[in-house]
Short mmCIF file of C-alpha atoms and ligand atoms in Angstrom, two decimals:
data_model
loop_
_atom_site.label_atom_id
_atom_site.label_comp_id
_atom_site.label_asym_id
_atom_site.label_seq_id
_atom_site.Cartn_x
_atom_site.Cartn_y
_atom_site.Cartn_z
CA UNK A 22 -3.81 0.99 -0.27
CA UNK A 23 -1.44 2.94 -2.70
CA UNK A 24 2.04 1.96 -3.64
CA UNK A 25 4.90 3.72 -5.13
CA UNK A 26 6.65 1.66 -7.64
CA UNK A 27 10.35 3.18 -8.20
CA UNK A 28 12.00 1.36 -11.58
CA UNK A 29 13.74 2.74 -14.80
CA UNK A 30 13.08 -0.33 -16.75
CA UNK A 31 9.87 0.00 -18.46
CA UNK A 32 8.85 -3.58 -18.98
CA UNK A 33 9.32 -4.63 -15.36
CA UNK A 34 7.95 -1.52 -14.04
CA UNK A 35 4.77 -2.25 -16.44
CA UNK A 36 4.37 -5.89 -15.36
CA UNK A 37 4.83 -4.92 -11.46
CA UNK A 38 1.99 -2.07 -11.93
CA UNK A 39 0.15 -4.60 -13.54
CA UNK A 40 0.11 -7.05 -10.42
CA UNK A 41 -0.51 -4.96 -8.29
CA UNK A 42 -3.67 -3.36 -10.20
CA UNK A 43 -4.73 -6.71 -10.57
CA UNK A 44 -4.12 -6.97 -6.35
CA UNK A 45 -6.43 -3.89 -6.12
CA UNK A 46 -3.77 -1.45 -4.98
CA UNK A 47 -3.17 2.27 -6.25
CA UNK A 48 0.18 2.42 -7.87
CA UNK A 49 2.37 5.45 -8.80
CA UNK A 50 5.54 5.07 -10.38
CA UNK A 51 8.97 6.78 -10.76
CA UNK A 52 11.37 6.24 -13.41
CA UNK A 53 14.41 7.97 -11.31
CA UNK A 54 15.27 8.36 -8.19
CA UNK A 55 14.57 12.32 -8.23
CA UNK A 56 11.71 12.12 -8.71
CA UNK A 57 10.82 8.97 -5.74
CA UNK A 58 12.70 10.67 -3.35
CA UNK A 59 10.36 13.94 -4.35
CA UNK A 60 7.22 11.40 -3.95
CA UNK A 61 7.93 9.98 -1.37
CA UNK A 62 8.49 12.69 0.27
CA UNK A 63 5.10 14.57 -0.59
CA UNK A 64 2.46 11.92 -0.87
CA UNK A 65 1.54 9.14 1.65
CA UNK A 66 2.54 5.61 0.47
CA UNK A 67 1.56 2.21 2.35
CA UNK A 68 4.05 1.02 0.33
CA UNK A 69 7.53 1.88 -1.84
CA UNK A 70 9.05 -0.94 -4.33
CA UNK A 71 12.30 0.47 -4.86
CA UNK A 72 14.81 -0.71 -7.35
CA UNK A 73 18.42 0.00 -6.44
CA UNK A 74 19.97 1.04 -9.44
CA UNK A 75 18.11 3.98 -10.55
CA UNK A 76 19.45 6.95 -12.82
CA UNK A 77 19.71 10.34 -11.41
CA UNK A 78 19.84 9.21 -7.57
CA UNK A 79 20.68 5.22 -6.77
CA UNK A 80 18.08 3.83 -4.98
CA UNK A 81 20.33 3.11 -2.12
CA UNK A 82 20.92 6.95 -1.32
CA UNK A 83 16.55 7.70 -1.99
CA UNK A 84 16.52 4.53 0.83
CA UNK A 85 18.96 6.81 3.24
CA UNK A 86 17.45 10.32 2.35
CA UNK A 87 13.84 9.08 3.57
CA UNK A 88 14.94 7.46 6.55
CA UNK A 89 17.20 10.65 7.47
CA UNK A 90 13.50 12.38 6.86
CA UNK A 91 11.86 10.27 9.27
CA UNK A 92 9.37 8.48 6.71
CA UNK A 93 8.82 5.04 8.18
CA UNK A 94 6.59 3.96 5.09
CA UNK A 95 7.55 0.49 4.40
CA UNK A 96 10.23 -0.25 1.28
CA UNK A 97 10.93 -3.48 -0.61
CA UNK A 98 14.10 -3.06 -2.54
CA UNK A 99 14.46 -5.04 -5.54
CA UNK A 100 18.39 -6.21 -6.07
CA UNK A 101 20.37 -8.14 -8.53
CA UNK A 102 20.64 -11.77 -7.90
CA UNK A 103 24.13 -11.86 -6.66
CA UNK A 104 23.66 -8.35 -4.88
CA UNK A 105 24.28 -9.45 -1.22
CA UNK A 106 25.86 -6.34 -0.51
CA UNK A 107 23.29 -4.34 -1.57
CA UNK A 108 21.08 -6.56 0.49
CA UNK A 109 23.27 -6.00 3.80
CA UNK A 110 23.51 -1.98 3.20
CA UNK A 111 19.58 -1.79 2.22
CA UNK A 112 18.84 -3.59 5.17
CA UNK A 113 21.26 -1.76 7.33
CA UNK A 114 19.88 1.79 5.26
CA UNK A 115 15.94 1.27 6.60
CA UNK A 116 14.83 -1.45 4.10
CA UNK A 117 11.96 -3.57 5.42
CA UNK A 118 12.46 -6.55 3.02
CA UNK A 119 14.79 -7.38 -0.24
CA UNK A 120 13.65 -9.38 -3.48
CA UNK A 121 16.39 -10.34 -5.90
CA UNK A 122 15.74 -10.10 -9.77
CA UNK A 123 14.21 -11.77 -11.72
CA UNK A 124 10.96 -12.48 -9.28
CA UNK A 125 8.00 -14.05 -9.59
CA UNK A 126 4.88 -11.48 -8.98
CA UNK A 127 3.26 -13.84 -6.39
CA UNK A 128 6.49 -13.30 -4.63
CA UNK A 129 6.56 -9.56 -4.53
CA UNK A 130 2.69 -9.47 -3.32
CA UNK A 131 3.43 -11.48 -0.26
CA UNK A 132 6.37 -9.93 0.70
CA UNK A 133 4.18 -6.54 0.12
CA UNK A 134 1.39 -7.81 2.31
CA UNK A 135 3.95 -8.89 5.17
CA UNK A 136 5.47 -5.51 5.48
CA UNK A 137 2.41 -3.31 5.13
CA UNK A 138 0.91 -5.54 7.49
CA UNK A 139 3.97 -5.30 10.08
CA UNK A 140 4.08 -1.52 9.93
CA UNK A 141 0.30 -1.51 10.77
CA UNK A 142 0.76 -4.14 13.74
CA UNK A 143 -1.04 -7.13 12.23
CA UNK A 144 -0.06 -10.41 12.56
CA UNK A 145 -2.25 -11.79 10.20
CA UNK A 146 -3.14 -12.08 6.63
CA UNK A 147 -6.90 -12.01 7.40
CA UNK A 148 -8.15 -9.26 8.67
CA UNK A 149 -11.50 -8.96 10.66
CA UNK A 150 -13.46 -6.37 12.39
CA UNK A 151 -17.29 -7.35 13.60
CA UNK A 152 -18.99 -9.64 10.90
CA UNK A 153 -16.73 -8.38 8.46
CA UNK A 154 -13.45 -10.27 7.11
CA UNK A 155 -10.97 -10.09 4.13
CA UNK A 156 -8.56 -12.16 3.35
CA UNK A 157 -5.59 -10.20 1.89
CA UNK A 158 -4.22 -12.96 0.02
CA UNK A 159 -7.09 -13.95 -2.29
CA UNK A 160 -8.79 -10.60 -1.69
CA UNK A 161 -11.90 -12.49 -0.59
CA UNK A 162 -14.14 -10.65 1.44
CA UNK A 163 -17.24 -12.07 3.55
CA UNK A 164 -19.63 -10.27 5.48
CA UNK A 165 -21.24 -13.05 8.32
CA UNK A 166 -19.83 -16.17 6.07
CA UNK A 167 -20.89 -15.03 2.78
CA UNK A 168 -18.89 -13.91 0.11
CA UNK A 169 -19.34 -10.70 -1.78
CA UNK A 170 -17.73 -8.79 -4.60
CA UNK A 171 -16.15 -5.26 -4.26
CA UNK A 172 -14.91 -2.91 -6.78
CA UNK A 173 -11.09 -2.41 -6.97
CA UNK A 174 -11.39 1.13 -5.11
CA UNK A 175 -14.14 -0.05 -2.54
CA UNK A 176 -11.64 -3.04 -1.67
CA UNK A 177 -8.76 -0.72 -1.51
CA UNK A 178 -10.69 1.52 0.91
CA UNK A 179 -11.85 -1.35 3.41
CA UNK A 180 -8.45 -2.63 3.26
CA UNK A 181 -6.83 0.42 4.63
CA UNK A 182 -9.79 0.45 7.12
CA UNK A 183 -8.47 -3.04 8.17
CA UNK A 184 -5.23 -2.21 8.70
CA UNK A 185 -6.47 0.92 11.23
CA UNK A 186 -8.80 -0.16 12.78
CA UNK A 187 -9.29 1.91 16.29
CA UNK A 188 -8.07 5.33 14.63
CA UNK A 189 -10.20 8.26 13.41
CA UNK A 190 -9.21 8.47 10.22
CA UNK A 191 -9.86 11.88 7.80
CA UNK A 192 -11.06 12.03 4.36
CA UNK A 193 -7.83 13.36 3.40
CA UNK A 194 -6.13 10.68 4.49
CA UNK A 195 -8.23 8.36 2.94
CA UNK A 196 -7.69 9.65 -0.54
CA UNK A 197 -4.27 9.90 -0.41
CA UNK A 198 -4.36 6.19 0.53
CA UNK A 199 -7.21 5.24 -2.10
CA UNK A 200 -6.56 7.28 -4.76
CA UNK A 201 -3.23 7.62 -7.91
CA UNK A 202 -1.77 10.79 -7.98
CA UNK A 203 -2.86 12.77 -10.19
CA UNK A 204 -6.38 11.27 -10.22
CA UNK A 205 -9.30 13.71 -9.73
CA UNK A 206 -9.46 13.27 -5.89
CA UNK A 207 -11.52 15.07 -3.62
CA UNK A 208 -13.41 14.57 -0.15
CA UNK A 209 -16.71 14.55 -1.99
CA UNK A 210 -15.52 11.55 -3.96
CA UNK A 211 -14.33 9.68 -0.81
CA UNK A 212 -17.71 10.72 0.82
CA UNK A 213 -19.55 8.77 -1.68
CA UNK A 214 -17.14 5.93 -1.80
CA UNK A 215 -17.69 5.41 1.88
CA UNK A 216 -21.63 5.03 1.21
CA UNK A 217 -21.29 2.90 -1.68
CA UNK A 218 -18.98 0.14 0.77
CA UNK A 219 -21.13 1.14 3.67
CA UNK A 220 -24.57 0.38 1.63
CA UNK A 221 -22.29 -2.86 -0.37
CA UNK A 222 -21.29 -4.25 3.48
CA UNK A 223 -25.25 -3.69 4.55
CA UNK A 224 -24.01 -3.68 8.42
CA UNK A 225 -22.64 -0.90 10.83
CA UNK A 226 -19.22 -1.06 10.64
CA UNK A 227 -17.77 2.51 9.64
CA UNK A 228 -18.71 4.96 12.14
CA UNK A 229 -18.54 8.76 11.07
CA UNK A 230 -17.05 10.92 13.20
CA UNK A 231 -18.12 14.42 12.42
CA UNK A 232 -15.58 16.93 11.33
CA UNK A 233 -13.00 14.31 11.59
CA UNK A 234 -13.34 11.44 10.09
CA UNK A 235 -14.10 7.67 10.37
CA UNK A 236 -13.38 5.25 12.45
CA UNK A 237 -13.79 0.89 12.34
CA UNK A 238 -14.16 -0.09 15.99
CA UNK A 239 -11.38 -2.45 17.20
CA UNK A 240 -12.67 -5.57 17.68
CA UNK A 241 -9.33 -7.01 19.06
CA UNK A 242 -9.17 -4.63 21.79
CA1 LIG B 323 17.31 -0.43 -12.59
#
């Protein structure tokens, strides 16, 4: 799961890519709104934390531009306190959810799992498919009962298998989802990520589908 984190101040951009690192998720960030509205626009987000007033281009009219594009990726826009007009024309503009400054960073995580969960059509915070099960809040994952440890990368990648489950997905939509930009991404690295979670999970769970992709089963269907 990769975010883009959009915020000109550099201390509360560092502490929100901080969280979220800590959270396991791939972060980007831009420092204007140029240059999110050019991100956005290129690379495939789960995710955008947008703050509203931005130099260059307000986050308001990056919020409007991406919507007029037709990218649905979810956005949290971060607003003053007493910004309840920016709240009501985010909202109106495409936002999926609002936090107000200052915010706590448990705050911003569950409001980030709600929406990347609701634009992927699950209702819950756990996610399960056959023995395997992950709870996106802690970040726990169990395969039949017992716990196990993943690496930050092999986490992200069986999270954004949870979230699809029943879709072939390709290896080069799996690194755009896994990896930063700008990292040294290619489909042999996914490959071997794959094996390493299939080999760490020790049950048949990720199916390959030749010249396409992979694909989790959907267990709920
Ligand atoms: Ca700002």
């Amino acid at each position: 799961m990769r975010i883009l984190v959009v915020e000109d101040e550099p201390r509360i951009a560092a502490d929100i890519r901080a969280g979220l690192e800590r959270a396991h998720y791939a972060v980007d960030h831009a420092e204007d709104g140029e240059s999110a509205w050019f991100r956005a626009g290129t690379e495939e987000y789960d995710a955008i934390v947008l703050d509203l007033g931005l130099p260059k281009l307000d986050g308001l009219t990056v919020l409007k531009r991406l919507r007029a594009a037709d990218i649905t990726t979810p956005i949290l826009i971060l607003t003053a306190r007493d910004g309840w007009r920016d709240k009501v024309e985010g909202i109106d503009a495409g936002a999926d959810d609002y936090l107000a400054k200052p915010f706590q960073m448990e705050e911003l995580l569950a409001r980030l799992r709600a929406i990347i969960r609701r634009a992927a059509g699950q209702s819950s915070a756990i996610l399960r498919a056959g023995p395997v099960e992950v709870d996106t809040r802690t970040r726990m994952v169990t395969v039949h009962g017992s716990a196990m440890t993943l690496s930050s990368l092999e986490y992200r990648l069986l999270a954004y298998f949870l979230h699809h489950p029943g879709r072939v997905l390709s290896q080069s939509e799996l690194i755009e989802h896994v990896y930063e930009a700008g990292s040294d991404r290619d489909v042999n690295a996914i490959e071997a990520l794959v094996a390493r979670l299939r080999r760490k999970l020790g049950v048949d769970l990720i199916e390959t589908r030749r010249g396409h992709g992979y694909l989790i089963p959907d267990s709920t269907r």
